PDB file of C-alpha atoms in Angstrom:
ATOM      1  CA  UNK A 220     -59.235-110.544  40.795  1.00 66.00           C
ATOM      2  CA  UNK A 221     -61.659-107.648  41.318  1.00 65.00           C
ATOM      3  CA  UNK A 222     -65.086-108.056  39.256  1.00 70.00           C
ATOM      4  CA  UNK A 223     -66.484-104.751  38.523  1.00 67.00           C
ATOM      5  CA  UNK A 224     -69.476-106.479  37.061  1.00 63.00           C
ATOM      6  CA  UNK A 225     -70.434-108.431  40.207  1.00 62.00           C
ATOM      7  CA  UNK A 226     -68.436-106.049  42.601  1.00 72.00           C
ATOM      8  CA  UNK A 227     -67.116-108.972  44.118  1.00 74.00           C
ATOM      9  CA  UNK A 228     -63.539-110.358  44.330  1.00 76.00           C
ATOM     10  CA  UNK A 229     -61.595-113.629  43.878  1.00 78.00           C
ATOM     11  CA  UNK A 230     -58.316-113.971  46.774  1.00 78.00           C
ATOM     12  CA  UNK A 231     -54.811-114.402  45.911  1.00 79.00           C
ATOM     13  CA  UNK A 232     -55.127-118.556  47.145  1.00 82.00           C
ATOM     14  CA  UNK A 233     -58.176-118.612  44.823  1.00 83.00           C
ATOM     15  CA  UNK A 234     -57.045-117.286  41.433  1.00 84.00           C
ATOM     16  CA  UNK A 235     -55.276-119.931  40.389  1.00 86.00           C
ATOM     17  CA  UNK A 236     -58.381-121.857  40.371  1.00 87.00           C
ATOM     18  CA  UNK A 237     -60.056-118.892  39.113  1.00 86.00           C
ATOM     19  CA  UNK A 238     -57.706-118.968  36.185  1.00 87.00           C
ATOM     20  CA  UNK A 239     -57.739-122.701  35.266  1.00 90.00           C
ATOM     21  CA  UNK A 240     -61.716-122.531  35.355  1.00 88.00           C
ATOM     22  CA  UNK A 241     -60.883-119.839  32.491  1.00 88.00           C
ATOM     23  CA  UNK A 242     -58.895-122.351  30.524  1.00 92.00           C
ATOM     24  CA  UNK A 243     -60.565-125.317  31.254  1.00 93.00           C
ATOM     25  CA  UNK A 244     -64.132-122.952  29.791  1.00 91.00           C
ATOM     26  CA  UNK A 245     -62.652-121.447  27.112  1.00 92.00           C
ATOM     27  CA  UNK A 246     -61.371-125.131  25.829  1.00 93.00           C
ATOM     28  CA  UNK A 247     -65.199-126.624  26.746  1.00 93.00           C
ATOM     29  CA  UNK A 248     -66.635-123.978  24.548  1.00 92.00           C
ATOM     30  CA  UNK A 249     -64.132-124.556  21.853  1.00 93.00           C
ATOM     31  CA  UNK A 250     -64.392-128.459  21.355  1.00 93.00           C
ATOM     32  CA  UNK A 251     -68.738-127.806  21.857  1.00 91.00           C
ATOM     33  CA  UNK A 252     -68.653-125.313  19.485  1.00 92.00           C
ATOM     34  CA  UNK A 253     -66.336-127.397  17.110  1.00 93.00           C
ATOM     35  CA  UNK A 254     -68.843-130.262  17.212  1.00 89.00           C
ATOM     36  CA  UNK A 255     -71.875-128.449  16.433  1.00 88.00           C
ATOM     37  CA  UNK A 256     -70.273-126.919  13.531  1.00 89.00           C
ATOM     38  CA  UNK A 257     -69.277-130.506  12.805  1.00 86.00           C
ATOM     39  CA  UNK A 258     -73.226-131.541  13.146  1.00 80.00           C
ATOM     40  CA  UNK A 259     -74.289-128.413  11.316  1.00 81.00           C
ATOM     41  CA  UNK A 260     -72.606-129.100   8.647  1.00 81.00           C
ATOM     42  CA  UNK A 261     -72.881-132.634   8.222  1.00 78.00           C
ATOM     43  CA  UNK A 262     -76.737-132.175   8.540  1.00 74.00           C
ATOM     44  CA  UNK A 263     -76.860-129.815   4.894  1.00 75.00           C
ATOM     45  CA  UNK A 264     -74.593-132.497   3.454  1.00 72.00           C
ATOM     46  CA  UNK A 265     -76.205-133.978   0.349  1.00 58.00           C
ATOM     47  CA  UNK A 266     -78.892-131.357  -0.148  1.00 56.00           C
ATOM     48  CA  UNK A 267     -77.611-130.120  -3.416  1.00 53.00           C
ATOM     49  CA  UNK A 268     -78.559-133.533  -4.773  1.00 57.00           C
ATOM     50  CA  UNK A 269     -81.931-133.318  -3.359  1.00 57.00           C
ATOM     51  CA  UNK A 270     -80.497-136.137  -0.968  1.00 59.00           C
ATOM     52  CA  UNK A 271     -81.093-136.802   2.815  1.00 61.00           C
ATOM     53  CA  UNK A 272     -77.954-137.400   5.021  1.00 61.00           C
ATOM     54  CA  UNK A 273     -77.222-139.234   7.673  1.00 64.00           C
ATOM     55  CA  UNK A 274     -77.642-136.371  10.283  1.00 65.00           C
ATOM     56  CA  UNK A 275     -80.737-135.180   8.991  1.00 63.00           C
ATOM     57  CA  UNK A 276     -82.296-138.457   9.158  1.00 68.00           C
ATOM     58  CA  UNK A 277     -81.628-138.786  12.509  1.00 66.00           C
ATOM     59  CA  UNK A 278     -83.057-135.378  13.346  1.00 65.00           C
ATOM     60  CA  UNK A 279     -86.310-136.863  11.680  1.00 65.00           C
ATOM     61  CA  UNK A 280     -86.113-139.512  13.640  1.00 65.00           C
ATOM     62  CA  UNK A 281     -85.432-137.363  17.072  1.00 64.00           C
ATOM     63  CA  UNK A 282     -88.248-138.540  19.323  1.00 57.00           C
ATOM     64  CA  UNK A 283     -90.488-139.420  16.259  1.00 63.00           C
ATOM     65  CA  UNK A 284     -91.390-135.375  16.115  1.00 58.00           C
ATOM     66  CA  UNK A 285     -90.082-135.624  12.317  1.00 65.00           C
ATOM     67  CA  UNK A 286     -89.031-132.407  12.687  1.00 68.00           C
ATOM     68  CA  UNK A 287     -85.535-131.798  11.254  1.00 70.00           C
ATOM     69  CA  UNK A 288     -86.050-127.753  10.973  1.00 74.00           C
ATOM     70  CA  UNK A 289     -86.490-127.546  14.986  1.00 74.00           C
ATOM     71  CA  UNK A 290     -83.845-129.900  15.713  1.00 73.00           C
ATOM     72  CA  UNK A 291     -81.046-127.711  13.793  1.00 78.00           C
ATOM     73  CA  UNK A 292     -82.192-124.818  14.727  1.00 83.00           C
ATOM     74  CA  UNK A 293     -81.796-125.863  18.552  1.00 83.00           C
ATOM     75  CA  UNK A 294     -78.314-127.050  17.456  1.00 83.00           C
ATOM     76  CA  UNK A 295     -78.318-123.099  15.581  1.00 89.00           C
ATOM     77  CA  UNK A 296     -78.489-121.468  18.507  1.00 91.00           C
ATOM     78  CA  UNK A 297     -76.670-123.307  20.898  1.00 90.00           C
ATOM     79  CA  UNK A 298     -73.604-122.571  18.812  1.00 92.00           C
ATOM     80  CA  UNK A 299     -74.748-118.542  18.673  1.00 93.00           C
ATOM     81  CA  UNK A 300     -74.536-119.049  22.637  1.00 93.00           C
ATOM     82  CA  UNK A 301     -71.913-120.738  22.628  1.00 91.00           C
ATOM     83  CA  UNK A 302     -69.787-118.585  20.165  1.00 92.00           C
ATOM     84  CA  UNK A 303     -71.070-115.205  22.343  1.00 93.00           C
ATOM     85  CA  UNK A 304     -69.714-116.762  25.386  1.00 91.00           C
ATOM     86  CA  UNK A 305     -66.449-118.288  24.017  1.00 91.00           C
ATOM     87  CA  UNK A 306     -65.441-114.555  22.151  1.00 92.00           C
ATOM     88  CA  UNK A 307     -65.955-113.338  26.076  1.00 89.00           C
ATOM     89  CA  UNK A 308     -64.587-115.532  28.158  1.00 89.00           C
ATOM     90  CA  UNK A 309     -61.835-115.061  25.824  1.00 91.00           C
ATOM     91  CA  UNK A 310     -61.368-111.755  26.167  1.00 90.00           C
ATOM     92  CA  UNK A 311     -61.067-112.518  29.598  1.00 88.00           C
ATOM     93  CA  UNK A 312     -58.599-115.165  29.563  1.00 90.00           C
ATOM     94  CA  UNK A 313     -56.296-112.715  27.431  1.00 91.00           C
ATOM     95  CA  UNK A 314     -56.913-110.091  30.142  1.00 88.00           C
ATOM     96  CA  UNK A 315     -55.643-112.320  32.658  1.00 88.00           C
ATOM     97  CA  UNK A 316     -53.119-113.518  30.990  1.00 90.00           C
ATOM     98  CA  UNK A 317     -51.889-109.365  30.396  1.00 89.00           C
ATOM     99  CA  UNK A 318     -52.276-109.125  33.760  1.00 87.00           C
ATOM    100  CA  UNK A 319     -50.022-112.289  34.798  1.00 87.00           C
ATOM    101  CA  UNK A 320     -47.179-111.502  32.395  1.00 88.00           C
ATOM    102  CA  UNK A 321     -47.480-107.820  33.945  1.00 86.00           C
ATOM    103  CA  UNK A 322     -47.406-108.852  37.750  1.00 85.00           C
ATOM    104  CA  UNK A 323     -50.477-107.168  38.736  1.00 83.00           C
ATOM    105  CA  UNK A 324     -53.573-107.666  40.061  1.00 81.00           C
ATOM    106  CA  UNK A 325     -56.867-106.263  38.724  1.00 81.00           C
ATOM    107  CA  UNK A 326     -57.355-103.951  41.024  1.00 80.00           C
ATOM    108  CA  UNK A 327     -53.937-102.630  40.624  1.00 84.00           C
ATOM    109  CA  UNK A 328     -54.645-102.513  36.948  1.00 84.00           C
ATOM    110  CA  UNK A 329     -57.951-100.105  37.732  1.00 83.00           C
ATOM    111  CA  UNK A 330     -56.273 -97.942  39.878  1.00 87.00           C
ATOM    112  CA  UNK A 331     -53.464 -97.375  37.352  1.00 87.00           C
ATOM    113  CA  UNK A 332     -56.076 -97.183  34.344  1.00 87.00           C
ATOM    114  CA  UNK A 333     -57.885 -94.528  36.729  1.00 89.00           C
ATOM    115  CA  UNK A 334     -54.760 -92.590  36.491  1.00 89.00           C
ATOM    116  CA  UNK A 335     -53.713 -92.368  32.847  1.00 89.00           C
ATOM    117  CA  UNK A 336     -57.656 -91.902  32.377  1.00 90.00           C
ATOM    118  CA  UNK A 337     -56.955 -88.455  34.678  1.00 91.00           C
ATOM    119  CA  UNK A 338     -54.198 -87.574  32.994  1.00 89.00           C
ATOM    120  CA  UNK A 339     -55.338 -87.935  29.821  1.00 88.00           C
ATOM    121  CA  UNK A 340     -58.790 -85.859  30.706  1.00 90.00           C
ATOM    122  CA  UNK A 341     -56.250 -83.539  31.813  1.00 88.00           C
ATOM    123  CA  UNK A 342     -54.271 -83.320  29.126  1.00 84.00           C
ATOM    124  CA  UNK A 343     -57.699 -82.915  26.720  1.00 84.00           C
ATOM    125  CA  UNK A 344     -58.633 -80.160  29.089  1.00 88.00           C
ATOM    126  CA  UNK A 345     -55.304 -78.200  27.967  1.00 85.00           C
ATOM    127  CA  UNK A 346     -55.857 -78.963  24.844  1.00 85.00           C
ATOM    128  CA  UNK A 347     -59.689 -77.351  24.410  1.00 86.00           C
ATOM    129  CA  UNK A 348     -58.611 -74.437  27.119  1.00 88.00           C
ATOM    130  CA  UNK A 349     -55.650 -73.952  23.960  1.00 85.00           C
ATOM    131  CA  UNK A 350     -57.754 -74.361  21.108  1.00 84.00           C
ATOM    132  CA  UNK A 351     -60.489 -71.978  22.649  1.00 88.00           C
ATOM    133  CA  UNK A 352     -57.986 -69.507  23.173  1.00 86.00           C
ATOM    134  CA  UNK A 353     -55.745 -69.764  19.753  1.00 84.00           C
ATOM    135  CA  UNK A 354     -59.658 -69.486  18.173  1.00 85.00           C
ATOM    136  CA  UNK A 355     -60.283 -66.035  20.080  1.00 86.00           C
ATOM    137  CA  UNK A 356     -57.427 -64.730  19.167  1.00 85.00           C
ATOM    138  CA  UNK A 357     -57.868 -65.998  15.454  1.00 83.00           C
ATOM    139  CA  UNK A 358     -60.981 -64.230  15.403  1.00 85.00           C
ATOM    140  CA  UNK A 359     -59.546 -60.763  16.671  1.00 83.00           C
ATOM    141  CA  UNK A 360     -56.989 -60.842  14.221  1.00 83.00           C
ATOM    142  CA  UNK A 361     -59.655 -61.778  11.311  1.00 83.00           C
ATOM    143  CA  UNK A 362     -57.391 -64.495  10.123  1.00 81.00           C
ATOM    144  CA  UNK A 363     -60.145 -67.454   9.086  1.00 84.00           C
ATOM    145  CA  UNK A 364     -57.491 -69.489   7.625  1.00 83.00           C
ATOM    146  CA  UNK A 365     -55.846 -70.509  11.192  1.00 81.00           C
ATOM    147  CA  UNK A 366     -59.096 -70.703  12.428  1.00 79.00           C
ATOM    148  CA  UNK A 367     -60.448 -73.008  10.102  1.00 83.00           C
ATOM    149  CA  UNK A 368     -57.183 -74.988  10.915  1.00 79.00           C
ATOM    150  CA  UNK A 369     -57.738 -74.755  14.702  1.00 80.00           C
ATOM    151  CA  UNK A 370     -61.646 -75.968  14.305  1.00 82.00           C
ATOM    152  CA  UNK A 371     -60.855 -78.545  12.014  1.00 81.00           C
ATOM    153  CA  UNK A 372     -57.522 -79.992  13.975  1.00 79.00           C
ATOM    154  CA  UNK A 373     -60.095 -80.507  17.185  1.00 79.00           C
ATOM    155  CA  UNK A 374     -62.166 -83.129  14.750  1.00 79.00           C
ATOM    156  CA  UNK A 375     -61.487 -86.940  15.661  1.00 78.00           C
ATOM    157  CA  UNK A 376     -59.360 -88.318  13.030  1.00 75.00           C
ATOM    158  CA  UNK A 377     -57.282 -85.118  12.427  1.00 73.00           C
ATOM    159  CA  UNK A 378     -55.103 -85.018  15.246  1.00 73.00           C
ATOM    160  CA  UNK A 379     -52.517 -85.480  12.505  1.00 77.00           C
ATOM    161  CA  UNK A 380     -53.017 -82.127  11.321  1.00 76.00           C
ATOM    162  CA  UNK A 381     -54.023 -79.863  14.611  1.00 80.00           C
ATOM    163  CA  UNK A 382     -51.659 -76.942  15.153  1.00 81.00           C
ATOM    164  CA  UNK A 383     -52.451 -76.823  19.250  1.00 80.00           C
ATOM    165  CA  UNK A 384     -51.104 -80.902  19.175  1.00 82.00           C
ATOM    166  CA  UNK A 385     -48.323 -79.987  17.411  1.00 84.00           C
ATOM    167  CA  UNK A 386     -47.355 -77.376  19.416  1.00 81.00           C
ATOM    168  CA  UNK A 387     -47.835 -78.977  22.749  1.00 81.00           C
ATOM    169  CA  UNK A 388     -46.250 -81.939  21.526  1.00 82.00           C
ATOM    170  CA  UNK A 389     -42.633 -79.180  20.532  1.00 81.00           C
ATOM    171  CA  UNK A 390     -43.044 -78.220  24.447  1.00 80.00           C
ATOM    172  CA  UNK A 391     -42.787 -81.728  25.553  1.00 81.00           C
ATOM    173  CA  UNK A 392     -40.150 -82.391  23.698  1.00 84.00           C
ATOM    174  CA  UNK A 393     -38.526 -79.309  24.640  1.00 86.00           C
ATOM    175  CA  UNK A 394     -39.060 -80.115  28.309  1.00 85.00           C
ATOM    176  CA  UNK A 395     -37.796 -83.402  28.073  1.00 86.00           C
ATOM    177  CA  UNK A 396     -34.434 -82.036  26.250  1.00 87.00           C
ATOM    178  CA  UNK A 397     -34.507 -79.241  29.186  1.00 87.00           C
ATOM    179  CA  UNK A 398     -34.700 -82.485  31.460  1.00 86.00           C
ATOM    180  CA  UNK A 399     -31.930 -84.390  30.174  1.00 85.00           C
ATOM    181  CA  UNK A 400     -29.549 -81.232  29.901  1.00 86.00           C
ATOM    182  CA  UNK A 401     -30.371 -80.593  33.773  1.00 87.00           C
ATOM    183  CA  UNK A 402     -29.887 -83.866  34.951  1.00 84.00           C
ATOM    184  CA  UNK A 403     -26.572 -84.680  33.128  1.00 84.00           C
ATOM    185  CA  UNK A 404     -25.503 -80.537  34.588  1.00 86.00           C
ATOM    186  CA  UNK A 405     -26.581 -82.159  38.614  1.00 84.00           C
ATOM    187  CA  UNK A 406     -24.520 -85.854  37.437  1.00 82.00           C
ATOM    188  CA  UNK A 407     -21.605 -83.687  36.493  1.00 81.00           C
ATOM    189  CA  UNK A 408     -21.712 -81.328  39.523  1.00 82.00           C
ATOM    190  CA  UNK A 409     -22.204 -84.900  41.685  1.00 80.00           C
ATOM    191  CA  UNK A 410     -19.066 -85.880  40.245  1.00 77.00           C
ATOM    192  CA  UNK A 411     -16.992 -82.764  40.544  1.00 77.00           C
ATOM    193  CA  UNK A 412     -18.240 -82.640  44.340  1.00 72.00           C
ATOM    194  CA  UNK A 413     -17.072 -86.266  44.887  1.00 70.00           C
ATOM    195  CA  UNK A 414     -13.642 -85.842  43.445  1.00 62.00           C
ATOM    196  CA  UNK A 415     -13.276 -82.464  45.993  1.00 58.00           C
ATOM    197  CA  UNK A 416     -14.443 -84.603  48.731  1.00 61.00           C
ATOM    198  CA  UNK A 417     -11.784 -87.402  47.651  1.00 58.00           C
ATOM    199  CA  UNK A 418      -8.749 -85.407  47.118  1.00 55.00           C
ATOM    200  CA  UNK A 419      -9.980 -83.220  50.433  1.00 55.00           C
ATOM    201  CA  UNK A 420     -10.158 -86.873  52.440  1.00 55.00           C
ATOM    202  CA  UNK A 421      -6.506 -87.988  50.878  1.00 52.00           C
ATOM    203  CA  UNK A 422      -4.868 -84.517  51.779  1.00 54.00           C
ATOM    204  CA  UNK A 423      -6.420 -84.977  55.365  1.00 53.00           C
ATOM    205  CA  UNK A 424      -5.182 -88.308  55.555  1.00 52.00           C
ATOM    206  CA  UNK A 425      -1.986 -87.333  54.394  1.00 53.00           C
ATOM    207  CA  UNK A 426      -1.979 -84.670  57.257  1.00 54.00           C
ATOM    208  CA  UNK A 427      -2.503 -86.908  60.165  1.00 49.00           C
ATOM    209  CA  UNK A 428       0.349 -89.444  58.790  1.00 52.00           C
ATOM    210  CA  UNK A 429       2.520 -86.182  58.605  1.00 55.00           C
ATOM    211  CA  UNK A 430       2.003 -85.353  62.366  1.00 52.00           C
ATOM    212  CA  UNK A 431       1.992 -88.893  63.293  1.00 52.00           C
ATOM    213  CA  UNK A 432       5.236 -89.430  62.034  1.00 48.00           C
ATOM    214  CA  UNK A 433       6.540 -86.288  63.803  1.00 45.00           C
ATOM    215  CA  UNK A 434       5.273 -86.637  66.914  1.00 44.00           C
ATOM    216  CA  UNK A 435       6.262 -90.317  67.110  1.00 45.00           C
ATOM    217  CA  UNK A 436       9.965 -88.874  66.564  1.00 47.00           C
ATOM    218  CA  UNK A 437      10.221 -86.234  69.025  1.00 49.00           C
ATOM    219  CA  UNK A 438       9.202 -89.519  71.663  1.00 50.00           C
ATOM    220  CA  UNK A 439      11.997 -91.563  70.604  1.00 49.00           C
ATOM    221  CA  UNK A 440      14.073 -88.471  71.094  1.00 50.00           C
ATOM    222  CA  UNK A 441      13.098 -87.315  74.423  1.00 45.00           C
ATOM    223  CA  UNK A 442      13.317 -91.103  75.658  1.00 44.00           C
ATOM    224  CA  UNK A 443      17.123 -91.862  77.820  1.00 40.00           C
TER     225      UNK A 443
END
């Protein structure tokens, strides 16, 4: 595991231990957080009725401060802590867990988020060098309705509705049909080449167990 927080790293014999301390944190923070609720709780118990309960008594009695207020509100923010730190450590744990059903490591994992982050600033690139050029050419033709369209297909949320998208998306799928058609056209001429080559080999072989067969005649001939 590679931290890019603390840009330090945790070795292959050490993530196992790595990942239990996840577990074993996340299920600390769980059952803490679970009794504080518990404490919280049990502390406002009664105060409809104007009645003190159990808990709050004892947070009057805390030390002798008679200071309930101070006492849950300690317990308050422990539990704000503790709920910050469980919803992150949890998102960690989950990440790991990703990451162990996947079989990689998180350094692995950057590199290959690296990469569809470059091809996807790639791909946005096209896109805007598209849209910039379908707007000029809207503009020299005087046609505001397609360039209304191409403005407001570049707005986030209306991807739905872009023309450039849409077309790009027709060319993929184009190219991937163009793909397919040209691979099956190579597996074909594979097989037609292999079948040559076979019946070529079987004639061959045929050819040499001709001759053989001659030649060892003519010796029995020519022997007394």
């Amino acid at each position: 595991h590679h931290c890019k927080c603390l840009n330090n790293c945790i070795g292959k014999k050490n993530y196992q231990l790595f990942f239990d301390t996840l577990v074993s944190l996340n299920l600390f923070l769980v059952s803490q957080s679970a009794v504080l609720i518990g404490i919280i709780v049990a502390f406002f118990v009664g105060w409809d009725d104007g009645q003190t309960s159990s808990t709050e008594q004892r947070a009057i009695d805390w030390f002798g401060a008679n200071q309930p207020n101070v006492v849950i509100g300690l317990n308050l923010g422990f539990l704000t802590i503790d709920l910050i730190s469980e919803w992150l450590i949890l998102q960690l744990l989950f990440f790991h867990l990703s990451l162990r059903r996947k079989g990689l490591t998180t350094y692995q994992y950057i590199i290959k988020l690296n990469e569809t982050n470059r091809i996807k600033a790639k791909h946005q690139r096209q896109i805007n060098d598209r849209r910039a050029h379908h707007i000029k050419k809207a503009n020299e033709e005087g046609n505001s309705w397609e360039k209304m369209k191409l403005v407001v297909g570049g707005w986030k949320g209306c991807g739905c509705i872009d023309p450039i998208r849409k077309e790009m998306k027709e060319e993929d799928e184009a190219a991937k049909v163009a793909a397919a058609k040209a691979a099956s056209r190579r597996s074909e001429m594979e097989s037609i080449n292999n079948d040559d080559s076979s019946d070529g080999n079987a004639k061959e072989d045929d050819n040499v167990r001709g001759s053989g067969i001659y030649i060892h005649s003519q010796g029995n001939g020519a022997s007394p």
